[in-house]
Short mmCIF file of C-alpha atoms and ligand atoms in Angstrom, two decimals:
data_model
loop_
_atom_site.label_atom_id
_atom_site.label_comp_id
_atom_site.label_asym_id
_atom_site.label_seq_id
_atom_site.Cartn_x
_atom_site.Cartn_y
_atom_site.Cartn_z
CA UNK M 1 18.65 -12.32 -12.16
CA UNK M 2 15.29 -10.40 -11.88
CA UNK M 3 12.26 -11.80 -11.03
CA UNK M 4 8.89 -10.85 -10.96
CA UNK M 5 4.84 -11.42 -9.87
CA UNK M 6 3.55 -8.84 -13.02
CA UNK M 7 1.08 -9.90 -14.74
CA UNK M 8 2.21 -11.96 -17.22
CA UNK M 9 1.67 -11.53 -21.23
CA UNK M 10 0.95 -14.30 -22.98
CA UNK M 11 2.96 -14.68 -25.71
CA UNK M 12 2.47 -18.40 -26.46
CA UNK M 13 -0.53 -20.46 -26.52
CA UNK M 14 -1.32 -23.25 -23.50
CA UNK M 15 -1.89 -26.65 -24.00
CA UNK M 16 -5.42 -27.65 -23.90
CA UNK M 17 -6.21 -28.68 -19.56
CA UNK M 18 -3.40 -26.02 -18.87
CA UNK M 19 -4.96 -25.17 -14.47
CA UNK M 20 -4.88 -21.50 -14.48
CA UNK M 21 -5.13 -19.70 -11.10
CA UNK M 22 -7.56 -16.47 -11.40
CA UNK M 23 -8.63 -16.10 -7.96
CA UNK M 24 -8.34 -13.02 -5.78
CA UNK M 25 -4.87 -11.64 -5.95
CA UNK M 26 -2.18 -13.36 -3.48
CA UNK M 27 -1.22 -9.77 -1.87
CA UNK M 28 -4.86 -9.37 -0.27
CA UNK M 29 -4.52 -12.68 0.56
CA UNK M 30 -1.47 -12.55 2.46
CA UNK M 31 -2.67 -9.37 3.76
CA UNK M 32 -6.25 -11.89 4.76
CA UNK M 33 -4.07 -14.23 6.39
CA UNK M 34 -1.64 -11.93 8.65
CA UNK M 35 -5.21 -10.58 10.11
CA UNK M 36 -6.37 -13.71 10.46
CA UNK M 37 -3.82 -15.03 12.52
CA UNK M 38 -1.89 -12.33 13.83
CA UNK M 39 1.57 -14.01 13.84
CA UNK M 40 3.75 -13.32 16.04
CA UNK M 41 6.55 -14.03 13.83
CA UNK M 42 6.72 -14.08 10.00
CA UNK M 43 9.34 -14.95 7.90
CA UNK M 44 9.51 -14.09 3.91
CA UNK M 45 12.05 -15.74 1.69
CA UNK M 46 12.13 -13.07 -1.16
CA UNK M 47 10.70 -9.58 -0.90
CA UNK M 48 12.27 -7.73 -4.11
CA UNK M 49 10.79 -4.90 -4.39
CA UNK M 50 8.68 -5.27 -0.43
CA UNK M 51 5.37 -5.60 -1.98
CA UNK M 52 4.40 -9.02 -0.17
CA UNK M 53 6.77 -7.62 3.26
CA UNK M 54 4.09 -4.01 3.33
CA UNK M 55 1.37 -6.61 4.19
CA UNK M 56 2.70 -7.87 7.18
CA UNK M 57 2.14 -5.56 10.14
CA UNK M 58 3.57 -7.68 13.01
CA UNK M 59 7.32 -8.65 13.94
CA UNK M 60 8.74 -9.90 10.50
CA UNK M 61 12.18 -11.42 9.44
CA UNK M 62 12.85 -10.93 5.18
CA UNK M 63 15.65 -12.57 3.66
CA UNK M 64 16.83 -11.74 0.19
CA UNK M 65 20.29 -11.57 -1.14
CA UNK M 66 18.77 -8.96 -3.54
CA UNK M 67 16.65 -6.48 -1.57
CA UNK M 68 14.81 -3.69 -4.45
CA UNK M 69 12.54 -2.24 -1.54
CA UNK M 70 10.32 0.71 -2.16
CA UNK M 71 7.80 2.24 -0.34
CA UNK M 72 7.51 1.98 3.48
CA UNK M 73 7.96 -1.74 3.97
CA UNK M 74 8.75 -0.85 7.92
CA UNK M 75 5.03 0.45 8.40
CA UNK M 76 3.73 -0.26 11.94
CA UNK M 77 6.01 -3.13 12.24
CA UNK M 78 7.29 -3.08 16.05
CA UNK M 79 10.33 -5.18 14.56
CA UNK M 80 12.01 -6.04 11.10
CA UNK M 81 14.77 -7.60 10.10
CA UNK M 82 16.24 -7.24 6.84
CA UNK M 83 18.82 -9.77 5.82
CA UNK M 84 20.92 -9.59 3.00
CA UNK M 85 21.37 -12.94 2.54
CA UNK M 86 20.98 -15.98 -0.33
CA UNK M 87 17.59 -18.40 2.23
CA UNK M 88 20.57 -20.97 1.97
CA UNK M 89 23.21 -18.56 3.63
CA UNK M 90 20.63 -17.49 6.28
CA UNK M 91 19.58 -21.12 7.20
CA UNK M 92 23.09 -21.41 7.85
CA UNK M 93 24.07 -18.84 10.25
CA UNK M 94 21.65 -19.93 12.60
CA UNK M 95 20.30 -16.52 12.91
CA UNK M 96 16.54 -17.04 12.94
CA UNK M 97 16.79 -19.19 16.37
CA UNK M 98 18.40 -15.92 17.88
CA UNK M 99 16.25 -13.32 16.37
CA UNK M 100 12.84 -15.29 16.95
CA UNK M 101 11.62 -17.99 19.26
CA UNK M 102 9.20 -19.72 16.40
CA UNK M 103 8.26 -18.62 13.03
CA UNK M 104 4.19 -18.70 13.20
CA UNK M 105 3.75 -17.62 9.46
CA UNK M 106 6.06 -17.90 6.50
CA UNK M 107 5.85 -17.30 2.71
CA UNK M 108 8.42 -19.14 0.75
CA UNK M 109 8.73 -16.61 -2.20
CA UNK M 110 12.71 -16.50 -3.30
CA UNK M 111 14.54 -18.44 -5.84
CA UNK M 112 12.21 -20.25 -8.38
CA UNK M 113 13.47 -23.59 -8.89
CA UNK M 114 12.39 -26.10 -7.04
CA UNK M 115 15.49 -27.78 -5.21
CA UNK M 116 15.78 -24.05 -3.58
CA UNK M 117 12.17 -24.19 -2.42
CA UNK M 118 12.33 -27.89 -1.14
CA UNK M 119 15.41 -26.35 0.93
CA UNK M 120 13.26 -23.25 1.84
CA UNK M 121 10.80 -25.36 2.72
CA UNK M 122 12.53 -27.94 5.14
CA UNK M 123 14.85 -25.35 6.48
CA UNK M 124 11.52 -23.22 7.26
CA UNK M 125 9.30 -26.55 8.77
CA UNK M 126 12.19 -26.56 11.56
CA UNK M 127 11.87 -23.14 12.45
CA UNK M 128 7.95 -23.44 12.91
CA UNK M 129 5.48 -24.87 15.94
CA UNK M 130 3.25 -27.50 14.94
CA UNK M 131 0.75 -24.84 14.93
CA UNK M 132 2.11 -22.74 12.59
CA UNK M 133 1.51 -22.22 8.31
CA UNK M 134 3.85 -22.18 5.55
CA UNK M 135 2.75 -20.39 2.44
CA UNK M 136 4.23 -21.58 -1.06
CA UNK M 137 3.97 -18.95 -4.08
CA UNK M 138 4.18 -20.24 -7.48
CA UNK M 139 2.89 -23.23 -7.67
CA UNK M 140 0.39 -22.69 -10.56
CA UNK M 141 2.68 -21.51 -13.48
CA UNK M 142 0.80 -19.62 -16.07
CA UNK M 143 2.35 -20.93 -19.33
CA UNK M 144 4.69 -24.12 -20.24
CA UNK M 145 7.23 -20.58 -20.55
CA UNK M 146 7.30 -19.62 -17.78
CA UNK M 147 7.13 -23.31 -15.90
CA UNK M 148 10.58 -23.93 -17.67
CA UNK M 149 13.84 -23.74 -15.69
CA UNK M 150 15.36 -20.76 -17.39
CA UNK M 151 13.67 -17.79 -17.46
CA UNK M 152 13.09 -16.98 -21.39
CA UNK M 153 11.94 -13.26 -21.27
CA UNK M 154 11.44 -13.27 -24.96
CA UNK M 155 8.83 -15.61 -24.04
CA UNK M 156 7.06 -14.82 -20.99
CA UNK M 157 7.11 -11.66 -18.79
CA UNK M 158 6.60 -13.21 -15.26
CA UNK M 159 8.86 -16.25 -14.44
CA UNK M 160 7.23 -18.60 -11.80
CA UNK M 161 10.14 -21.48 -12.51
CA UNK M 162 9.42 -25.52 -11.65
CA UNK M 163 8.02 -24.67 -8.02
CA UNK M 164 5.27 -26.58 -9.20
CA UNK M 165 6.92 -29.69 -8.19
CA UNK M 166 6.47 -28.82 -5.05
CA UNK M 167 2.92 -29.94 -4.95
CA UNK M 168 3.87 -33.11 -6.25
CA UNK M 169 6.77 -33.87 -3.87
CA UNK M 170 4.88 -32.92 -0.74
CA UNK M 171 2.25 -34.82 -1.42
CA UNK M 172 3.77 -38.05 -2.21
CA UNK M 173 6.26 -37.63 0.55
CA UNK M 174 4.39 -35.62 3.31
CA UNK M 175 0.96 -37.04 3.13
CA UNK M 176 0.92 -36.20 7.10
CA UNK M 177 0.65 -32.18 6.26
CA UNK M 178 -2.16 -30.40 5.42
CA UNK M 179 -1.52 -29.38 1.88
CA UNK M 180 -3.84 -27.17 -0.17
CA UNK M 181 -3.48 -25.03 -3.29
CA UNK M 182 -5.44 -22.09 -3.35
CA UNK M 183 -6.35 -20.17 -6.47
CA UNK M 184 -4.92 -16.47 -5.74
CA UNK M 185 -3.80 -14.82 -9.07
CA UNK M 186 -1.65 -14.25 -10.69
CA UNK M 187 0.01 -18.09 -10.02
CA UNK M 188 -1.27 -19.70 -6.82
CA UNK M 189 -0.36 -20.42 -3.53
CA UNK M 190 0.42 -23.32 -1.36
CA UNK M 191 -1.03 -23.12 2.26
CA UNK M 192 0.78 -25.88 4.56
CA UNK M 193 -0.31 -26.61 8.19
CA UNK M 194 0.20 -29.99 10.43
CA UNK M 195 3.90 -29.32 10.63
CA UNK M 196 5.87 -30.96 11.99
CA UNK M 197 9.52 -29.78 12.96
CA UNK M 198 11.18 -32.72 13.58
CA UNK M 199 9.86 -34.26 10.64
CA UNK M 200 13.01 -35.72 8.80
CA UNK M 201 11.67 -37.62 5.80
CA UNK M 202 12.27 -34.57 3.59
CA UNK M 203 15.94 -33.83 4.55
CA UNK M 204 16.63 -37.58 4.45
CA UNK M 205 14.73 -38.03 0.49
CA UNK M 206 16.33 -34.30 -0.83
CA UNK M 207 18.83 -35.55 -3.16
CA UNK M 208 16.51 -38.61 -4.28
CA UNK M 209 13.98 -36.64 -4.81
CA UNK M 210 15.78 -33.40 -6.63
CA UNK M 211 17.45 -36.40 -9.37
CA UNK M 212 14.02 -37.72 -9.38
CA UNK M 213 11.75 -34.49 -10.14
CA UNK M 214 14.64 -32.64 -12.21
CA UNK M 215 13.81 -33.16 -15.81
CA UNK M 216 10.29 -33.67 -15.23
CA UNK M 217 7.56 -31.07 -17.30
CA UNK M 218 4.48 -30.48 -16.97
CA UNK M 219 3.71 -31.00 -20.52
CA UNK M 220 5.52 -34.69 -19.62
CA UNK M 221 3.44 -35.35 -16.53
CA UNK M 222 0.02 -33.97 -18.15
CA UNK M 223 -1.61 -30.54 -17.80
CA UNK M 224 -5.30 -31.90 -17.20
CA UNK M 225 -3.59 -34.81 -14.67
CA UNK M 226 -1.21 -32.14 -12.58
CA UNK M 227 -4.54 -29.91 -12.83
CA UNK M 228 -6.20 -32.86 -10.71
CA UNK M 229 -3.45 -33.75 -8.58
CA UNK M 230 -3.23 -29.55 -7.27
CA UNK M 231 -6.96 -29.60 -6.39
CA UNK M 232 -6.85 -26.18 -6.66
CA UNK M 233 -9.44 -24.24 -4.07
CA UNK M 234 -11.09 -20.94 -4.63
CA UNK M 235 -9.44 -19.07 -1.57
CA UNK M 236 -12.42 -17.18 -1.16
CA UNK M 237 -14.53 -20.34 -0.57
CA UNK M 238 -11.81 -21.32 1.91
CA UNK M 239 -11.54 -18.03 3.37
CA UNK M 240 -15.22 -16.76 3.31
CA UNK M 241 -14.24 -12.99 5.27
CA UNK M 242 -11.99 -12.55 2.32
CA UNK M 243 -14.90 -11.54 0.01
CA UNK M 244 -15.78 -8.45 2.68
CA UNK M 245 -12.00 -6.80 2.17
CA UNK M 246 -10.91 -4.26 -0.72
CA UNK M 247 -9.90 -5.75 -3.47
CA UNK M 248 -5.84 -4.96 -4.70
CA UNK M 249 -5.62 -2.94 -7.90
C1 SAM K 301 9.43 -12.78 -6.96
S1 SAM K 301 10.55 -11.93 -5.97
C2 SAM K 301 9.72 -11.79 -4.43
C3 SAM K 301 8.51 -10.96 -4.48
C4 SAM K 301 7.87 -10.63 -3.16
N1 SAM K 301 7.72 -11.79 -2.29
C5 SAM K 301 6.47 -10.01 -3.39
O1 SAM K 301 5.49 -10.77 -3.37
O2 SAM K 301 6.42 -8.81 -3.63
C6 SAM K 301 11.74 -13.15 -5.64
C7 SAM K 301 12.89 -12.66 -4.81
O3 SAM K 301 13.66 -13.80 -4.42
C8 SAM K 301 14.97 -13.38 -4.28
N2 SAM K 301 15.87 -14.54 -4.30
C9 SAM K 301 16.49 -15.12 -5.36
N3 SAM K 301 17.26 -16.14 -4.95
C10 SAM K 301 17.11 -16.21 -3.60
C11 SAM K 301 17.66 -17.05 -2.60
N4 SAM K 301 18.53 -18.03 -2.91
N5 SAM K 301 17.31 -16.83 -1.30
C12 SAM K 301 16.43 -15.85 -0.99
N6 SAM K 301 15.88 -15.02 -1.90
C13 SAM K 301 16.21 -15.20 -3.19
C14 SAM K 301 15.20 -12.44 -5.47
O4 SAM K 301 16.27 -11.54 -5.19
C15 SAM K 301 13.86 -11.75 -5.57
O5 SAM K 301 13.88 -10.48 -4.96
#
């Protein structure tokens, strides 16, 4: 399976409400955010081709299963680690508690359902200090295409899957987190804080909540009411020293 952040082409019309996220692009905003905070630690579930991994300058752990890296994703980087690994496979070797003390930033960017990224996400929460952030991608779809569970190519060219239930999962079950969508383009992005690593109600609801949120749509749950629920922000509003950096082609 291939996935991708391209631009997508719109092939089918949206229903009428349909939240679209047309903000500045996510890769100067990750780029923002690793200057901003200066992690010393960041871990990325899902590089492909390294695009997202060349904006992180610091110590950096990148898990994919299927690495497509171009370009010189090592950089300045004093440390990388590549693993070859399905996030599930990783989480299991216990590896990230040997190769890092905490994770301080983390973008949750691999397999686009949204059982995987609940897993990413809890699995990622336990690696981090309270004081650390957890970025989600994907969580503003750009069609009812390419929010479906299969990826229909025919259809749409960029596949951002059912992450979208992440925002409503984490809200209902995590009010204690500070949860905000922000409007980067081409489909959004989730940035968590208030962690908490011990925090089981997650790991204890997973396979409620995965039965629960399976079949749901967006088309089911309402465009204009999901639109609402997201509260999507304008990033550069939220992040005012964003609007002083270049601009990603
Ligand atoms: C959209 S791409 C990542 C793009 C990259 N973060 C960027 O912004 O340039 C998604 C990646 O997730 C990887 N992936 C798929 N299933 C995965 C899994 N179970 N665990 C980790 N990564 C996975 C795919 O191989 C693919 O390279």
């Amino acid at each position: 399976m291939t996935q991708t952040n391209a631009a997508p082409s719109e092939k089918e019309p949206r229903p009428d409400g349909w939240p679209r996220a047309r903000g500045r692009h996510y890769l100067d905003v990750l780029e923002h955010l690793h200057s901003a905070y200066a992690p010393d630690w960041y871990l990325e579930i899902g590089s492909g081709r390294g695009h997202s991994l060349m904006r992180c300058p610091g110590r950096a752990i990148a898990v994919d299963p299927d690495f497509r890296l171009s370009g010189d994703v090592m950089g300045q980087k004093p440390e990388l680690h590549l693993i070859r690994q399905t996030s599930a496979a990783f989480v299991a070797s216990g590896a990230a508690q040997k190769l890092a003390p905490a994770i301080d930033l983390a973008f949750i960017d691999g397999m686009h359902l949204f059982e995987y990224v609940l897993d990413d996400f809890i699995a990622t929460e336990r690696l981090c200090r309270p004081g650390s952030t957890i970025l989600l991608h994907d969580l503003v779809p750009f069609s009812p295409a390419s929010a479906e569970r299969e990826w229909d190519t025919s259809r749409t060219k960029g596949w951002s899957g059912d992450v979208w239930k992440m925002t409503l999962i984490l809200r209902e079950y995590r009010p204690d987190l500070t949860y905000t969508v922000l409007n980067p383009r081409p489909c959004g992005l989730g940035l968590i804080t208030g962690l908490d690593p011990d925090n089981t109600v997650l790991s204890e609801a997973r396979d409620n909540i995965v039965a629960r949120f399976m079949d749901l749509t967006i088309e089911d749950f309402g465009p204009r009411k999901f639109g609402r629920l997201m509260n999507m922000q304008d990033v550069e509003k939220v992040f005012p020293t964003l609007q002083q950096t270049e601009a990603a082609e």
